[in-house]
Tab-separated table of C-alpha atoms in Angstrom:
chain	number	residue	atom	x	y	z
A	1	UNK	CA	0.000	0.000	0.000
A	2	UNK	CA	1.844	3.073	-1.239
A	3	UNK	CA	1.531	6.821	-0.751
A	4	UNK	CA	-1.409	7.010	-3.183
A	5	UNK	CA	-3.666	4.940	-0.919
A	6	UNK	CA	-6.745	6.773	0.339
A	7	UNK	CA	-7.507	4.143	2.973
A	8	UNK	CA	-7.001	5.342	6.548
A	9	UNK	CA	-4.934	2.542	8.155
A	10	UNK	CA	-4.612	1.661	11.856
A	11	UNK	CA	-1.068	3.046	11.957
A	12	UNK	CA	-0.600	5.942	9.566
A	13	UNK	CA	3.193	5.562	9.652
A	14	UNK	CA	3.201	1.909	8.632
A	15	UNK	CA	3.175	0.547	5.100
A	16	UNK	CA	1.190	-2.679	5.034
A	17	UNK	CA	1.669	-5.453	2.492
A	18	UNK	CA	-1.357	-5.915	0.261
A	19	UNK	CA	-3.208	-9.202	0.674
A	20	UNK	CA	-4.325	-10.630	-2.653
A	21	UNK	CA	-5.721	-14.069	-1.860
A	22	UNK	CA	-6.230	-16.569	0.953
A	23	UNK	CA	-6.940	-20.270	1.292
A	24	UNK	CA	-7.309	-22.474	4.348
A	25	UNK	CA	-4.855	-21.315	6.989
A	26	UNK	CA	-2.795	-19.094	4.671
A	27	UNK	CA	-2.861	-15.588	3.224
A	28	UNK	CA	-0.733	-14.333	0.331
A	29	UNK	CA	0.468	-10.823	-0.484
A	30	UNK	CA	1.085	-9.145	-3.832
A	31	UNK	CA	4.739	-10.193	-3.710
A	32	UNK	CA	3.753	-13.861	-3.537
A	33	UNK	CA	4.716	-14.285	0.129
A	34	UNK	CA	2.759	-16.810	2.173
A	35	UNK	CA	1.617	-16.106	5.757
A	36	UNK	CA	0.357	-18.763	8.151
A	37	UNK	CA	-2.682	-17.338	9.915
A	38	UNK	CA	-1.773	-18.179	13.481
A	39	UNK	CA	-4.486	-15.965	14.960
A	40	UNK	CA	-7.365	-16.383	12.489
A	41	UNK	CA	-6.536	-12.783	11.521
A	42	UNK	CA	-8.466	-11.221	14.439
A	43	UNK	CA	-9.629	-14.510	15.972
A	44	UNK	CA	-12.328	-14.517	13.296
A	45	UNK	CA	-11.548	-17.002	10.495
A	46	UNK	CA	-12.664	-20.055	12.453
A	47	UNK	CA	-13.414	-22.308	9.467
A	48	UNK	CA	-10.500	-21.153	7.332
A	49	UNK	CA	-10.162	-18.794	4.401
A	50	UNK	CA	-12.071	-19.595	1.227
A	51	UNK	CA	-13.995	-22.498	2.714
A	52	UNK	CA	-15.850	-23.992	-0.301
A	53	UNK	CA	-18.975	-24.860	1.677
A	54	UNK	CA	-19.400	-21.290	2.894
A	55	UNK	CA	-18.697	-19.830	-0.542
A	56	UNK	CA	-21.281	-22.155	-2.113
A	57	UNK	CA	-23.909	-21.008	0.400
A	58	UNK	CA	-23.154	-17.350	-0.329
A	59	UNK	CA	-23.391	-17.923	-4.097
A	60	UNK	CA	-26.707	-19.708	-3.708
A	61	UNK	CA	-28.128	-16.868	-1.621
A	62	UNK	CA	-27.013	-14.310	-4.196
A	63	UNK	CA	-29.441	-15.930	-6.631
A	64	UNK	CA	-32.470	-15.519	-4.362
A	65	UNK	CA	-32.448	-12.420	-2.106
A	66	UNK	CA	-29.557	-10.440	-0.658
A	67	UNK	CA	-31.389	-7.831	1.397
A	68	UNK	CA	-34.679	-7.069	3.038
A	69	UNK	CA	-35.412	-4.759	5.958
A	70	UNK	CA	-36.206	-6.206	9.354
A	71	UNK	CA	-39.259	-3.999	10.015
A	72	UNK	CA	-40.848	-5.104	6.735
A	73	UNK	CA	-39.974	-8.784	6.252
A	74	UNK	CA	-38.639	-11.852	7.987
A	75	UNK	CA	-36.361	-14.090	5.937
A	76	UNK	CA	-35.589	-17.795	5.858
A	77	UNK	CA	-31.776	-17.676	6.379
A	78	UNK	CA	-32.134	-15.545	9.518
A	79	UNK	CA	-34.888	-17.795	10.885
A	80	UNK	CA	-32.807	-20.898	10.199
A	81	UNK	CA	-29.692	-19.398	11.795
A	82	UNK	CA	-31.585	-18.253	14.897
A	83	UNK	CA	-33.169	-21.669	15.384
A	84	UNK	CA	-29.796	-23.409	15.197
A	85	UNK	CA	-28.125	-20.965	17.593
A	86	UNK	CA	-30.918	-21.484	20.115
A	87	UNK	CA	-30.590	-25.261	19.729
A	88	UNK	CA	-26.876	-25.106	20.544
A	89	UNK	CA	-27.169	-22.500	23.283
A	90	UNK	CA	-27.007	-23.180	27.026
A	91	UNK	CA	-29.848	-22.742	29.485
A	92	UNK	CA	-33.044	-20.930	28.594
A	93	UNK	CA	-31.757	-18.771	25.734
A	94	UNK	CA	-34.720	-18.782	23.400
A	95	UNK	CA	-34.517	-15.914	20.908
A	96	UNK	CA	-31.891	-14.078	18.875
A	97	UNK	CA	-31.391	-10.454	17.954
A	98	UNK	CA	-28.964	-10.001	15.070
A	99	UNK	CA	-26.400	-7.222	14.829
A	100	UNK	CA	-23.560	-6.444	12.443
A	101	UNK	CA	-20.619	-7.011	14.793
A	102	UNK	CA	-19.617	-8.122	18.260
A	103	UNK	CA	-19.356	-4.516	19.457
A	104	UNK	CA	-22.930	-3.887	18.344
A	105	UNK	CA	-23.853	-7.161	20.016
A	106	UNK	CA	-22.577	-5.833	23.339
A	107	UNK	CA	-24.537	-2.620	22.790
A	108	UNK	CA	-27.653	-4.651	22.090
A	109	UNK	CA	-27.147	-6.816	25.173
A	110	UNK	CA	-26.796	-3.734	27.385
A	111	UNK	CA	-29.921	-2.164	25.882
A	112	UNK	CA	-31.908	-5.362	26.261
A	113	UNK	CA	-30.818	-5.634	29.899
A	114	UNK	CA	-31.941	-2.061	30.574
A	115	UNK	CA	-35.187	-2.605	28.659
A	116	UNK	CA	-35.935	-5.741	30.671
A	117	UNK	CA	-35.749	-3.837	33.951
A	118	UNK	CA	-37.889	-1.049	32.521
A	119	UNK	CA	-40.481	-3.561	31.318
A	120	UNK	CA	-40.749	-5.146	34.772
A	121	UNK	CA	-41.069	-1.784	36.526
A	122	UNK	CA	-37.570	-1.410	37.950
A	123	UNK	CA	-35.957	1.291	35.758
A	124	UNK	CA	-33.458	2.204	38.463
A	125	UNK	CA	-31.381	-0.821	37.484
A	126	UNK	CA	-29.159	0.874	34.892
A	127	UNK	CA	-25.549	0.072	35.834
A	128	UNK	CA	-23.466	-2.694	34.257
A	129	UNK	CA	-20.628	-4.170	36.307
A	130	UNK	CA	-17.567	-5.302	34.354
A	131	UNK	CA	-13.936	-6.120	35.166
A	132	UNK	CA	-10.619	-4.243	35.243
A	133	UNK	CA	-9.009	-6.228	32.424
A	134	UNK	CA	-11.697	-6.802	29.818
A	135	UNK	CA	-12.742	-5.739	26.345
A	136	UNK	CA	-16.292	-5.777	25.055
A	137	UNK	CA	-16.152	-3.666	21.903
A	138	UNK	CA	-15.229	-0.414	20.197
A	139	UNK	CA	-18.569	1.412	20.313
A	140	UNK	CA	-19.211	3.833	23.164
A	141	UNK	CA	-21.501	1.636	25.252
A	142	UNK	CA	-19.232	-1.359	24.832
A	143	UNK	CA	-16.164	0.714	25.732
A	144	UNK	CA	-17.951	2.026	28.800
A	145	UNK	CA	-18.084	-1.509	30.208
A	146	UNK	CA	-14.571	-2.414	29.031
A	147	UNK	CA	-11.439	-2.454	31.145
A	148	UNK	CA	-9.058	-1.857	28.241
A	149	UNK	CA	-7.490	1.456	29.196
A	150	UNK	CA	-5.504	1.965	25.992
A	151	UNK	CA	-8.682	1.764	23.915
A	152	UNK	CA	-10.761	3.777	26.388
A	153	UNK	CA	-8.278	6.631	26.775
A	154	UNK	CA	-9.017	8.633	23.590
A	155	UNK	CA	-12.758	8.657	24.385
A	156	UNK	CA	-12.642	8.752	28.177
A	157	UNK	CA	-14.487	12.074	28.371
A	158	UNK	CA	-17.490	10.555	26.608
A	159	UNK	CA	-17.728	7.314	28.576
A	160	UNK	CA	-20.137	7.000	31.503
A	161	UNK	CA	-18.739	5.673	34.764
A	162	UNK	CA	-19.613	2.054	35.406
A	163	UNK	CA	-18.699	-0.160	38.382
A	164	UNK	CA	-15.619	-2.266	37.836
A	165	UNK	CA	-14.555	-5.447	39.659
A	166	UNK	CA	-10.927	-6.661	39.807
A	167	UNK	CA	-9.699	-9.039	37.128
A	168	UNK	CA	-9.703	-12.808	37.554
A	169	UNK	CA	-6.184	-13.794	36.539
A	170	UNK	CA	-4.223	-16.488	38.336
A	171	UNK	CA	-1.005	-15.444	36.575
A	172	UNK	CA	-1.092	-11.987	38.153
A	173	UNK	CA	-3.656	-12.283	40.931
A	174	UNK	CA	-4.775	-8.805	42.064
A	175	UNK	CA	-4.973	-10.178	45.610
A	176	UNK	CA	-1.483	-11.704	45.624
A	177	UNK	CA	-2.888	-15.210	46.087
A	178	UNK	CA	-2.551	-18.544	44.294
A	179	UNK	CA	-5.377	-20.759	43.061
A	180	UNK	CA	-4.370	-23.409	45.582
A	181	UNK	CA	-4.843	-21.067	48.520
A	182	UNK	CA	-7.483	-18.538	47.457
A	183	UNK	CA	-11.217	-18.838	47.985
A	184	UNK	CA	-12.069	-17.298	44.609
A	185	UNK	CA	-11.605	-13.811	46.001
A	186	UNK	CA	-11.958	-12.541	42.408
A	187	UNK	CA	-15.549	-13.810	42.361
A	188	UNK	CA	-16.266	-12.369	45.811
A	189	UNK	CA	-14.978	-9.043	44.475
A	190	UNK	CA	-17.765	-9.046	41.877
A	191	UNK	CA	-20.284	-9.304	44.697
A	192	UNK	CA	-18.578	-6.463	46.567
A	193	UNK	CA	-18.805	-4.296	43.444
A	194	UNK	CA	-22.535	-5.044	43.132
A	195	UNK	CA	-23.104	-4.260	46.816
A	196	UNK	CA	-21.088	-1.042	46.610
A	197	UNK	CA	-23.170	0.154	43.664
A	198	UNK	CA	-26.374	-1.045	45.322
A	199	UNK	CA	-28.004	-4.147	43.833
A	200	UNK	CA	-31.140	-2.105	43.178
A	201	UNK	CA	-29.076	-0.028	40.733
A	202	UNK	CA	-27.301	-2.868	38.891
A	203	UNK	CA	-28.808	-4.211	35.684
A	204	UNK	CA	-26.157	-6.744	34.707
A	205	UNK	CA	-22.668	-8.147	35.076
A	206	UNK	CA	-20.757	-8.765	31.834
A	207	UNK	CA	-17.983	-11.344	31.602
A	208	UNK	CA	-15.704	-12.924	29.003
A	209	UNK	CA	-15.278	-16.641	29.846
A	210	UNK	CA	-11.742	-16.282	28.493
A	211	UNK	CA	-10.430	-12.707	28.400
A	212	UNK	CA	-9.272	-11.999	24.860
A	213	UNK	CA	-7.839	-8.736	23.573
A	214	UNK	CA	-7.376	-7.126	26.996
A	215	UNK	CA	-5.526	-9.986	28.657
A	216	UNK	CA	-4.314	-12.408	26.020
A	217	UNK	CA	-6.467	-15.544	26.451
A	218	UNK	CA	-6.848	-15.483	30.237
A	219	UNK	CA	-9.230	-18.275	31.257
A	220	UNK	CA	-11.571	-17.889	34.185
A	221	UNK	CA	-10.227	-19.758	37.244
A	222	UNK	CA	-12.034	-23.056	37.866
A	223	UNK	CA	-15.268	-22.358	39.702
A	224	UNK	CA	-15.295	-18.641	38.901
A	225	UNK	CA	-18.090	-18.687	36.325
A	226	UNK	CA	-20.263	-20.813	38.589
A	227	UNK	CA	-19.612	-18.474	41.505
A	228	UNK	CA	-20.414	-15.250	39.653
A	229	UNK	CA	-23.552	-16.801	38.156
A	230	UNK	CA	-24.736	-17.614	41.664
A	231	UNK	CA	-23.873	-14.096	42.847
A	232	UNK	CA	-25.917	-12.650	39.998
A	233	UNK	CA	-28.875	-14.873	40.858
A	234	UNK	CA	-28.623	-13.940	44.544
A	235	UNK	CA	-28.833	-10.228	43.783
A	236	UNK	CA	-31.218	-10.529	40.812
A	237	UNK	CA	-28.590	-9.179	38.407
A	238	UNK	CA	-28.589	-10.295	34.775
A	239	UNK	CA	-25.528	-12.203	33.564
A	240	UNK	CA	-24.195	-11.237	30.126
A	241	UNK	CA	-21.690	-13.666	28.597
A	242	UNK	CA	-19.464	-11.962	26.036
A	243	UNK	CA	-18.709	-14.874	23.709
A	244	UNK	CA	-17.678	-12.761	20.720
A	245	UNK	CA	-14.248	-14.392	20.745
A	246	UNK	CA	-14.991	-17.644	22.562
A	247	UNK	CA	-18.333	-18.647	21.058
A	248	UNK	CA	-19.086	-21.462	18.611
A	249	UNK	CA	-16.214	-23.834	19.234
A	250	UNK	CA	-13.123	-21.691	19.766
A	251	UNK	CA	-12.503	-22.955	23.322
A	252	UNK	CA	-13.127	-26.609	22.454
A	253	UNK	CA	-16.762	-26.310	23.528
A	254	UNK	CA	-19.683	-24.650	21.804
A	255	UNK	CA	-19.531	-21.775	24.267
A	256	UNK	CA	-17.011	-20.717	26.876
A	257	UNK	CA	-19.625	-20.849	29.637
A	258	UNK	CA	-20.162	-24.539	28.838
A	259	UNK	CA	-16.947	-25.287	30.763
A	260	UNK	CA	-19.012	-24.905	33.949
A	261	UNK	CA	-22.522	-25.423	32.533
A	262	UNK	CA	-23.425	-21.817	33.262
A	263	UNK	CA	-26.622	-20.413	31.737
A	264	UNK	CA	-26.353	-16.644	31.090
A	265	UNK	CA	-29.338	-14.366	30.588
A	266	UNK	CA	-27.808	-12.779	27.489
A	267	UNK	CA	-25.035	-14.171	25.296
A	268	UNK	CA	-23.171	-12.124	22.683
A	269	UNK	CA	-21.691	-13.608	19.502
A	270	UNK	CA	-19.650	-12.081	16.704
A	271	UNK	CA	-16.269	-12.999	15.265
A	272	UNK	CA	-16.520	-16.763	14.885
A	273	UNK	CA	-20.133	-16.646	13.767
A	274	UNK	CA	-19.203	-14.620	10.702
A	275	UNK	CA	-15.906	-16.528	10.330
A	276	UNK	CA	-14.694	-13.596	8.245
A	277	UNK	CA	-17.156	-13.980	5.379
A	278	UNK	CA	-19.873	-11.357	5.889
A	279	UNK	CA	-20.339	-9.064	8.913
A	280	UNK	CA	-22.816	-10.376	11.475
A	281	UNK	CA	-23.208	-10.613	15.234
A	282	UNK	CA	-25.959	-11.670	17.600
A	283	UNK	CA	-27.398	-11.528	21.085
A	284	UNK	CA	-29.105	-14.637	22.410
A	285	UNK	CA	-31.884	-13.738	24.830
A	286	UNK	CA	-33.272	-15.701	27.761
A	287	UNK	CA	-36.944	-16.652	27.641
A	288	UNK	CA	-37.878	-14.515	30.660
A	289	UNK	CA	-36.399	-11.394	29.048
A	290	UNK	CA	-38.250	-12.145	25.832
A	291	UNK	CA	-41.482	-12.727	27.772
A	292	UNK	CA	-41.132	-9.458	29.685
A	293	UNK	CA	-40.738	-7.490	26.462
A	294	UNK	CA	-43.429	-9.465	24.634
A	295	UNK	CA	-45.953	-8.980	27.439
A	296	UNK	CA	-44.879	-5.400	28.122
A	297	UNK	CA	-44.160	-2.849	25.403
A	298	UNK	CA	-44.063	-5.552	22.737
A	299	UNK	CA	-41.283	-3.811	20.842
A	300	UNK	CA	-37.530	-4.162	20.543
A	301	UNK	CA	-36.490	-0.903	18.927
A	302	UNK	CA	-32.768	-1.555	18.640
A	303	UNK	CA	-31.625	-2.477	15.162
A	304	UNK	CA	-29.420	-1.452	12.285
A	305	UNK	CA	-29.905	-1.165	8.550
A	306	UNK	CA	-28.236	-4.514	7.874
A	307	UNK	CA	-29.465	-6.430	10.937
A	308	UNK	CA	-30.587	-9.966	9.997
A	309	UNK	CA	-30.012	-9.348	6.302
A	310	UNK	CA	-30.456	-12.632	4.400
A	311	UNK	CA	-27.036	-12.702	2.730
A	312	UNK	CA	-25.054	-12.397	5.966
A	313	UNK	CA	-27.474	-14.763	7.729
A	314	UNK	CA	-27.072	-17.403	5.017
A	315	UNK	CA	-23.303	-17.121	5.288
A	316	UNK	CA	-23.347	-17.494	9.076
A	317	UNK	CA	-25.862	-20.356	8.886
A	318	UNK	CA	-23.430	-22.167	6.595
A	319	UNK	CA	-20.618	-21.547	9.090
A	320	UNK	CA	-22.647	-22.986	11.976
A	321	UNK	CA	-23.753	-25.932	9.836
A	322	UNK	CA	-20.112	-26.652	8.963
A	323	UNK	CA	-19.122	-26.515	12.635
A	324	UNK	CA	-21.889	-28.957	13.574
A	325	UNK	CA	-21.402	-31.476	10.762
A	326	UNK	CA	-17.634	-31.652	11.195
A	327	UNK	CA	-17.741	-31.589	15.034
A	328	UNK	CA	-15.277	-28.707	14.928
A	329	UNK	CA	-15.364	-27.845	18.668
A	330	UNK	CA	-14.043	-31.310	19.514
A	331	UNK	CA	-11.345	-30.859	16.880
A	332	UNK	CA	-10.424	-27.506	18.460
A	333	UNK	CA	-10.022	-29.147	21.864
A	334	UNK	CA	-7.638	-31.796	20.504
A	335	UNK	CA	-5.705	-29.332	18.358
A	336	UNK	CA	-5.446	-26.921	21.280
A	337	UNK	CA	-3.741	-29.557	23.415
A	338	UNK	CA	-1.231	-30.251	20.647
A	339	UNK	CA	-0.557	-26.555	20.090
A	340	UNK	CA	-0.143	-25.822	23.785
A	341	UNK	CA	2.427	-28.603	24.117
A	342	UNK	CA	4.288	-27.374	21.045
A	343	UNK	CA	4.462	-23.768	22.213
A	344	UNK	CA	5.600	-24.793	25.686
A	345	UNK	CA	8.308	-27.016	24.224
A	346	UNK	CA	9.562	-24.231	21.945
A	347	UNK	CA	9.815	-21.869	24.905
A	348	UNK	CA	11.494	-24.428	27.157
A	349	UNK	CA	14.028	-25.432	24.508
A	350	UNK	CA	15.196	-21.818	24.363
A	351	UNK	CA	15.065	-21.129	28.069
A	352	UNK	CA	12.396	-18.492	27.536
A	353	UNK	CA	10.121	-17.879	30.526
A	354	UNK	CA	6.474	-17.350	29.555
A	355	UNK	CA	3.004	-18.384	30.617
A	356	UNK	CA	1.062	-20.473	28.074
A	357	UNK	CA	-2.645	-20.478	28.941
A	358	UNK	CA	-6.126	-20.437	27.425
A	359	UNK	CA	-8.685	-22.950	26.248
A	360	UNK	CA	-9.005	-24.952	23.045
A	361	UNK	CA	-7.532	-22.990	20.153
A	362	UNK	CA	-7.638	-19.703	22.037
A	363	UNK	CA	-4.187	-19.639	23.597
A	364	UNK	CA	-2.087	-16.836	24.991
A	365	UNK	CA	1.655	-16.633	25.517
A	366	UNK	CA	2.452	-14.084	28.222
A	367	UNK	CA	6.095	-13.038	28.527
A	368	UNK	CA	5.627	-11.230	31.826
A	369	UNK	CA	7.647	-13.234	34.341
A	370	UNK	CA	6.167	-14.262	37.663
A	371	UNK	CA	9.411	-13.667	39.554
A	372	UNK	CA	11.755	-10.647	39.702
A	373	UNK	CA	14.860	-11.063	37.595
A	374	UNK	CA	13.229	-13.516	35.191
A	375	UNK	CA	11.692	-10.970	32.815
A	376	UNK	CA	13.348	-11.009	29.402
A	377	UNK	CA	11.635	-7.858	28.202
A	378	UNK	CA	9.677	-9.388	25.322
A	379	UNK	CA	6.718	-7.197	24.368
A	380	UNK	CA	3.609	-8.233	22.500
A	381	UNK	CA	4.420	-5.841	19.663
A	382	UNK	CA	7.984	-7.147	19.292
A	383	UNK	CA	6.866	-10.776	19.254
A	384	UNK	CA	4.095	-10.122	16.721
A	385	UNK	CA	6.514	-8.195	14.487
A	386	UNK	CA	9.128	-10.954	14.667
A	387	UNK	CA	6.498	-13.555	13.855
A	388	UNK	CA	5.375	-11.500	10.860
A	389	UNK	CA	8.956	-11.591	9.567
A	390	UNK	CA	8.727	-15.385	9.853
A	391	UNK	CA	5.442	-15.279	7.908
A	392	UNK	CA	3.327	-16.106	10.955
A	393	UNK	CA	0.409	-13.952	12.073
A	394	UNK	CA	-0.008	-13.481	15.834
A	395	UNK	CA	-2.403	-11.158	17.673
A	396	UNK	CA	-0.741	-8.786	20.172
A	397	UNK	CA	-2.963	-8.452	23.210
A	398	UNK	CA	-3.079	-6.741	26.546
A	399	UNK	CA	-3.675	-3.447	28.313
A	400	UNK	CA	-1.409	-1.188	30.313
A	401	UNK	CA	-1.626	-3.843	33.038
A	402	UNK	CA	-0.921	-6.761	30.676
A	403	UNK	CA	1.445	-5.499	27.963
A	404	UNK	CA	3.360	-8.623	26.980
A	405	UNK	CA	0.947	-11.246	25.699
A	406	UNK	CA	0.237	-12.557	22.211
A	407	UNK	CA	-2.760	-14.633	21.218
A	408	UNK	CA	-2.191	-17.799	19.201
A	409	UNK	CA	-5.533	-18.864	17.744
A	410	UNK	CA	-5.374	-20.419	14.270
A	411	UNK	CA	-8.458	-21.518	12.312
A	412	UNK	CA	-10.247	-24.399	14.015
A	413	UNK	CA	-9.773	-26.405	10.821
A	414	UNK	CA	-5.966	-26.341	11.023
A	415	UNK	CA	-4.260	-29.693	10.377
A	416	UNK	CA	-1.656	-31.311	12.606
A	417	UNK	CA	1.051	-30.636	10.011
A	418	UNK	CA	0.062	-26.958	9.927
A	419	UNK	CA	0.105	-26.822	13.732
A	420	UNK	CA	3.662	-28.134	13.688
A	421	UNK	CA	4.592	-25.517	11.082
A	422	UNK	CA	3.029	-22.834	13.277
A	423	UNK	CA	5.173	-23.931	16.225
A	424	UNK	CA	8.307	-23.927	14.038
A	425	UNK	CA	7.641	-20.364	12.890
A	426	UNK	CA	6.835	-19.314	16.442
A	427	UNK	CA	10.173	-20.749	17.562
A	428	UNK	CA	11.977	-18.857	14.796
A	429	UNK	CA	10.305	-15.645	15.948
A	430	UNK	CA	11.479	-16.341	19.499
A	431	UNK	CA	15.015	-16.602	18.186
A	432	UNK	CA	14.639	-13.103	16.754
A	433	UNK	CA	13.357	-11.406	19.920
A	434	UNK	CA	15.301	-13.228	22.647
A	435	UNK	CA	19.045	-13.322	21.948
A	436	UNK	CA	20.851	-16.402	23.239
A	437	UNK	CA	22.704	-14.331	25.830
A	438	UNK	CA	19.411	-13.170	27.371
A	439	UNK	CA	17.851	-16.608	27.795
A	440	UNK	CA	17.472	-18.165	31.206
A	441	UNK	CA	17.058	-21.709	32.305
A	442	UNK	CA	13.486	-22.506	33.335
């Protein structure tokens, strides 16, 4: 992309190579260079680039209807997709509202939570509790409930204050405890945040089952999701599961909350549902919320021009169908174990100290050492740049509090041979960023 480009890029001082084609787990630039997509681009391309089954479904839909407006018509692809999402969903999630992205999905979930309390005569419940290290989207409402300071900072003056609970991260416990000795103080802290705000003022608590962009694939400690779900029930607070990154197989289960059989009141989907084909997101809604709206005002006003459009819905329905027929979540669980072992071995062989964590094929490598004197100074940006030189795409993650993590999350369809190639390129990137003299024995 040269000086004549009129596209406003993320970094105006960087010249990006131009992608010209993609297939499976690889992208290619206009110089013919091949890149292994080790992070599904933005943890999106869950079924691979150019998947023939998805492309066939899109072509077929092009021949029937590509657009109709939600206030005028229903359409078969959206109905089919909603029915399948509800079938796969945990608990009493019974209806779906479609959006165009995960950020819009978070906005919709917040609005539905507030509308629910208005419908049942308790409009004072208007606060949403979130966590210190979290990211729920780029739009203003989603940023307001996000604990990603770098992304909040430019718009801080516009963001309403919302209650925030401490993070749940066993690698850098905010309470200075270990999982063997703590009593899930991170979950108790959520309850303290609700009590401090006044339960009568709290509409919902929003949680990522595995923290993505803000923390670098930080899984909830065992028992945490169960504990916060019980806290929400005890104080009559809605539970919103942000599954934009984790949903539909990425963690080795259909949904991240399935790890503890938790049933949220609202569940947000995005990235993996579109799989990079056409923009779409969704909020799955519990039956009692739907009933309150149905029996109350009878209207759900939130929507966008392209919400539930038949072309995007047909594409996403094909993605979900592919995931079901090929049992892709189970494949992600097995592949995740192989990848985790490979990454750990590459680090150990070089004496590089890092934390490898996550679930399924949503893994993070955090180079922040647990002990003084063990930190080798590897940043997320440096590791991602070195990997790019080795033709491997990694996703730099973290906030001011977590600056040294990269996400490794290839397409869920990746083969064992491609996983081994990913590890080899990751190891070569390590050799670039950690000179031999700086390595330490683990």
